mmCIF file of C-alpha atoms in Angstrom:
data_model
loop_
_atom_site.group_PDB
_atom_site.id
_atom_site.type_symbol
_atom_site.label_atom_id
_atom_site.label_comp_id
_atom_site.label_asym_id
_atom_site.label_seq_id
_atom_site.Cartn_x
_atom_site.Cartn_y
_atom_site.Cartn_z
ATOM 1 C CA PRO A 1 38.476 -2.632 34.011
ATOM 2 C CA PHE A 2 35.759 -1.153 36.256
ATOM 3 C CA TYR A 3 38.120 -1.365 39.226
ATOM 4 C CA LYS A 4 40.336 1.237 37.572
ATOM 5 C CA ILE A 5 37.370 3.623 37.257
ATOM 6 C CA LEU A 6 36.425 3.442 40.914
ATOM 7 C CA PRO A 7 38.454 1.094 43.156
ATOM 8 C CA ASP A 8 35.583 0.093 45.389
ATOM 9 C CA PRO A 9 34.188 -3.459 45.645
ATOM 10 C CA TYR A 10 30.692 -2.085 46.229
ATOM 11 C CA PHE A 11 30.855 -0.208 42.928
ATOM 12 C CA LEU A 12 31.822 -3.459 41.219
ATOM 13 C CA GLN A 13 28.905 -5.218 42.920
ATOM 14 C CA PHE A 14 26.624 -2.471 41.645
ATOM 15 C CA VAL A 15 27.892 -3.008 38.078
ATOM 16 C CA VAL A 16 27.256 -6.762 38.420
ATOM 17 C CA LEU A 17 23.762 -6.121 39.819
ATOM 18 C CA VAL A 18 22.934 -3.831 36.903
ATOM 19 C CA THR A 19 24.078 -6.433 34.371
ATOM 20 C CA GLY A 20 22.062 -9.039 36.297
ATOM 21 C CA ALA A 21 18.949 -6.883 36.022
ATOM 22 C CA LEU A 22 19.623 -6.427 32.309
ATOM 23 C CA ALA A 23 19.986 -10.201 31.976
ATOM 24 C CA VAL A 24 16.515 -10.675 33.499
ATOM 25 C CA VAL A 25 15.046 -8.092 31.118
ATOM 26 C CA THR A 26 16.713 -9.670 28.080
ATOM 27 C CA PHE A 27 15.571 -13.112 29.231
ATOM 28 C CA PHE A 28 12.006 -11.785 29.418
ATOM 29 C CA ARG A 29 12.318 -10.340 25.900
ATOM 30 C CA LEU A 30 13.702 -13.639 24.595
ATOM 31 C CA ALA A 31 10.951 -15.615 26.303
ATOM 32 C CA SER A 32 8.297 -13.242 24.940
ATOM 33 C CA VAL A 33 9.557 -13.974 21.416
ATOM 34 C CA LEU A 34 9.078 -17.695 22.022
ATOM 35 C CA LEU A 35 6.144 -17.763 24.501
ATOM 36 C CA SER A 36 3.042 -15.797 25.362
ATOM 37 C CA ARG A 37 3.584 -12.625 27.400
ATOM 38 C CA ARG A 38 2.149 -14.199 30.564
ATOM 39 C CA ASN A 39 4.343 -17.288 30.313
ATOM 40 C CA ALA A 40 7.356 -15.140 29.475
ATOM 41 C CA PHE A 41 6.795 -13.100 32.637
ATOM 42 C CA LEU A 42 6.478 -16.284 34.690
ATOM 43 C CA ALA A 43 9.674 -17.690 33.152
ATOM 44 C CA ALA A 44 11.539 -14.431 33.812
ATOM 45 C CA ALA A 45 10.345 -14.430 37.433
ATOM 46 C CA ILE A 46 11.583 -17.994 37.896
ATOM 47 C CA PHE A 47 14.882 -17.046 36.239
ATOM 48 C CA ALA A 48 15.274 -13.950 38.450
ATOM 49 C CA LEU A 49 14.621 -15.939 41.640
ATOM 50 C CA ASN A 50 16.952 -18.793 40.718
ATOM 51 C CA PRO A 51 19.356 -19.210 43.674
ATOM 52 C CA ASP A 52 22.394 -19.666 41.430
ATOM 53 C CA PHE A 53 21.583 -16.467 39.559
ATOM 54 C CA LEU A 54 21.096 -14.576 42.818
ATOM 55 C CA ILE A 55 24.436 -15.829 44.146
ATOM 56 C CA ASN A 56 26.211 -14.851 40.924
ATOM 57 C CA ASN A 57 24.760 -11.355 41.225
ATOM 58 C CA ARG A 58 26.109 -11.068 44.752
ATOM 59 C CA LEU A 59 29.636 -12.124 43.797
ATOM 60 C CA LEU A 60 31.861 -10.296 41.362
ATOM 61 C CA LEU A 61 31.416 -12.709 38.464
ATOM 62 C CA VAL A 62 30.791 -12.202 34.747
ATOM 63 C CA GLU A 63 27.883 -14.647 34.414
ATOM 64 C CA PRO A 64 25.172 -11.927 34.349
ATOM 65 C CA LEU A 65 26.986 -10.080 31.567
ATOM 66 C CA PHE A 66 27.499 -13.316 29.662
ATOM 67 C CA LEU A 67 23.805 -14.205 29.951
ATOM 68 C CA CYS A 68 22.784 -10.715 28.887
ATOM 69 C CA LEU A 69 24.943 -10.966 25.761
ATOM 70 C CA VAL A 70 23.712 -14.474 24.910
ATOM 71 C CA PHE A 71 20.057 -13.537 25.345
ATOM 72 C CA SER A 72 20.500 -10.358 23.271
ATOM 73 C CA GLY A 73 22.096 -12.313 20.443
ATOM 74 C CA LEU A 74 19.355 -14.924 20.498
ATOM 75 C CA ILE A 75 16.643 -12.244 20.478
ATOM 76 C CA LEU A 76 18.179 -10.734 17.354
ATOM 77 C CA LEU A 77 18.518 -14.186 15.799
ATOM 78 C CA PHE A 78 14.902 -15.182 16.394
ATOM 79 C CA LYS A 79 13.582 -11.784 15.292
ATOM 80 C CA ARG A 80 15.567 -12.241 12.065
ATOM 81 C CA LYS A 81 17.625 -9.075 12.538
ATOM 82 C CA SER A 82 21.002 -8.380 10.998
ATOM 83 C CA LEU A 83 23.455 -11.273 11.212
ATOM 84 C CA PHE A 84 26.240 -8.790 11.927
ATOM 85 C CA PHE A 85 24.709 -7.919 15.300
ATOM 86 C CA VAL A 86 23.984 -11.566 16.049
ATOM 87 C CA ALA A 87 27.656 -12.293 15.376
ATOM 88 C CA LEU A 88 28.747 -9.280 17.428
ATOM 89 C CA PHE A 89 26.802 -10.376 20.515
ATOM 90 C CA THR A 90 27.995 -13.957 20.039
ATOM 91 C CA VAL A 91 31.625 -12.835 19.828
ATOM 92 C CA LEU A 92 31.229 -10.614 22.901
ATOM 93 C CA ALA A 93 29.698 -13.535 24.791
ATOM 94 C CA TYR A 94 32.616 -15.745 23.728
ATOM 95 C CA LEU A 95 35.128 -13.105 24.840
ATOM 96 C CA THR A 96 33.329 -12.822 28.179
ATOM 97 C CA ARG A 97 33.295 -16.552 28.907
ATOM 98 C CA VAL A 98 34.910 -19.408 27.005
ATOM 99 C CA GLU A 99 31.589 -21.293 27.017
ATOM 100 C CA GLY A 100 30.383 -18.772 24.464
ATOM 101 C CA LEU A 101 32.371 -20.751 21.912
ATOM 102 C CA LEU A 102 29.528 -23.296 21.938
ATOM 103 C CA LEU A 103 27.163 -20.668 20.553
ATOM 104 C CA PHE A 104 28.889 -20.572 17.156
ATOM 105 C CA PRO A 105 28.013 -24.118 15.993
ATOM 106 C CA ILE A 106 24.548 -23.925 17.567
ATOM 107 C CA ILE A 107 23.688 -20.662 15.809
ATOM 108 C CA ALA A 108 25.254 -21.893 12.557
ATOM 109 C CA PHE A 109 23.158 -25.078 12.690
ATOM 110 C CA TYR A 110 20.002 -23.063 13.392
ATOM 111 C CA LEU A 111 20.786 -20.713 10.511
ATOM 112 C CA TRP A 112 21.446 -23.635 8.181
ATOM 113 C CA LEU A 113 18.047 -25.155 9.008
ATOM 114 C CA ASP A 114 16.122 -21.876 9.031
ATOM 115 C CA ARG A 115 17.723 -19.688 6.354
ATOM 116 C CA GLY A 116 20.140 -21.828 4.367
ATOM 117 C CA LEU A 117 23.861 -22.205 3.902
ATOM 118 C CA LYS A 118 24.380 -18.643 2.648
ATOM 119 C CA SER A 119 23.360 -17.279 6.058
ATOM 120 C CA VAL A 120 25.822 -19.616 7.766
ATOM 121 C CA PHE A 121 28.642 -18.200 5.637
ATOM 122 C CA ARG A 122 27.536 -14.630 6.342
ATOM 123 C CA PHE A 123 27.381 -15.329 10.091
ATOM 124 C CA SER A 124 30.836 -16.952 9.957
ATOM 125 C CA PHE A 125 32.280 -14.014 8.040
ATOM 126 C CA PHE A 126 30.834 -11.457 10.468
ATOM 127 C CA SER A 127 32.046 -13.514 13.441
ATOM 128 C CA LEU A 128 35.583 -13.647 12.067
ATOM 129 C CA LEU A 129 35.398 -9.940 11.289
ATOM 130 C CA CYS A 130 34.403 -9.168 14.886
ATOM 131 C CA LEU A 131 37.061 -11.546 16.261
ATOM 132 C CA SER A 132 39.883 -10.230 14.081
ATOM 133 C CA PRO A 133 40.979 -7.431 16.499
ATOM 134 C CA TYR A 134 41.157 -10.008 19.293
ATOM 135 C CA PHE A 135 43.230 -12.376 17.144
ATOM 136 C CA TYR A 136 45.519 -9.526 16.096
ATOM 137 C CA LEU A 137 46.141 -8.356 19.664
ATOM 138 C CA ASN A 138 46.652 -11.924 20.821
ATOM 139 C CA PHE A 139 49.210 -12.400 18.043
ATOM 140 C CA LYS A 140 50.909 -9.148 18.953
ATOM 141 C CA ILE A 141 51.131 -10.035 22.667
ATOM 142 C CA ASN A 142 51.689 -13.797 22.544
ATOM 143 C CA GLY A 143 53.154 -14.443 19.099
ATOM 144 C CA SER A 144 50.176 -16.544 17.994
ATOM 145 C CA PRO A 145 46.543 -15.597 17.386
ATOM 146 C CA LEU A 146 45.246 -18.774 19.055
ATOM 147 C CA ALA A 147 47.660 -19.617 21.873
ATOM 148 C CA ASN A 148 49.255 -17.955 24.875
ATOM 149 C CA VAL A 149 52.667 -18.298 26.433
ATOM 150 C CA GLY A 150 52.298 -20.092 29.766
ATOM 151 C CA ASN A 151 49.306 -20.619 32.011
ATOM 152 C CA TYR A 152 48.956 -17.116 33.368
ATOM 153 C CA HIS A 153 45.272 -17.602 34.069
ATOM 154 C CA PHE A 154 46.177 -19.811 37.059
ATOM 155 C CA ILE A 155 48.518 -17.269 38.696
ATOM 156 C CA THR A 156 46.905 -15.127 41.375
ATOM 157 C CA LEU A 157 48.272 -13.349 44.397
ATOM 158 C CA ASP A 158 45.100 -13.846 46.397
ATOM 159 C CA PHE A 159 41.352 -13.941 45.835
ATOM 160 C CA MET A 160 40.865 -10.168 46.049
ATOM 161 C CA HIS A 161 43.642 -9.563 43.512
ATOM 162 C CA SER A 162 42.145 -12.076 41.103
ATOM 163 C CA MET A 163 38.684 -10.613 41.597
ATOM 164 C CA TYR A 164 39.831 -7.145 40.511
ATOM 165 C CA TYR A 165 42.583 -7.851 38.011
ATOM 166 C CA GLY A 166 41.652 -11.279 36.641
ATOM 167 C CA TYR A 167 43.768 -14.386 36.640
ATOM 168 C CA GLY A 168 46.581 -13.235 34.402
ATOM 169 C CA GLU A 169 48.230 -10.565 32.382
ATOM 170 C CA LYS A 170 47.826 -12.257 28.993
ATOM 171 C CA VAL A 171 44.798 -12.408 26.728
ATOM 172 C CA LEU A 172 43.160 -15.816 27.086
ATOM 173 C CA THR A 173 41.896 -18.093 24.364
ATOM 174 C CA PRO A 174 39.980 -21.371 24.539
ATOM 175 C CA LEU A 175 43.088 -23.189 23.322
ATOM 176 C CA THR A 176 45.010 -22.008 26.391
ATOM 177 C CA PHE A 177 43.579 -24.793 28.485
#
């Protein structure tokens, strides 16, 4: 979507670098919830200098945004903030990368141990509420809220096309694969 705002690969790299910097800041905030401030700063420095993270910030990938969303959701979870916002960040992380689907059972298990079964149901309700527009649009486009027609995520013209426009025209779901 950012390519349509300004069709320049350097602008897209700038957007990825900004989300990478935000991911480092949110990682520091998450670590400071769990560790002392000094150890949190050391952990954030190690995270920021991780070669994989630096490479992902150089390429036009969504990993920094995904990490930023995951860390933000976990900060809200550990600070015992509203479960709606925890669910919102979890859903956004899931919609950014399919691996975000693993967050739902992990957060539900943590909530069950920490706050009880009622919190798990509230988190599940808010997650489904936040996912409902995605399911509706997927149903409207593909005829099913959970599945797509074909494997459009494998069709690309070339690397540059896939980098700007994604790997398909359809909305993807984890059940596509």
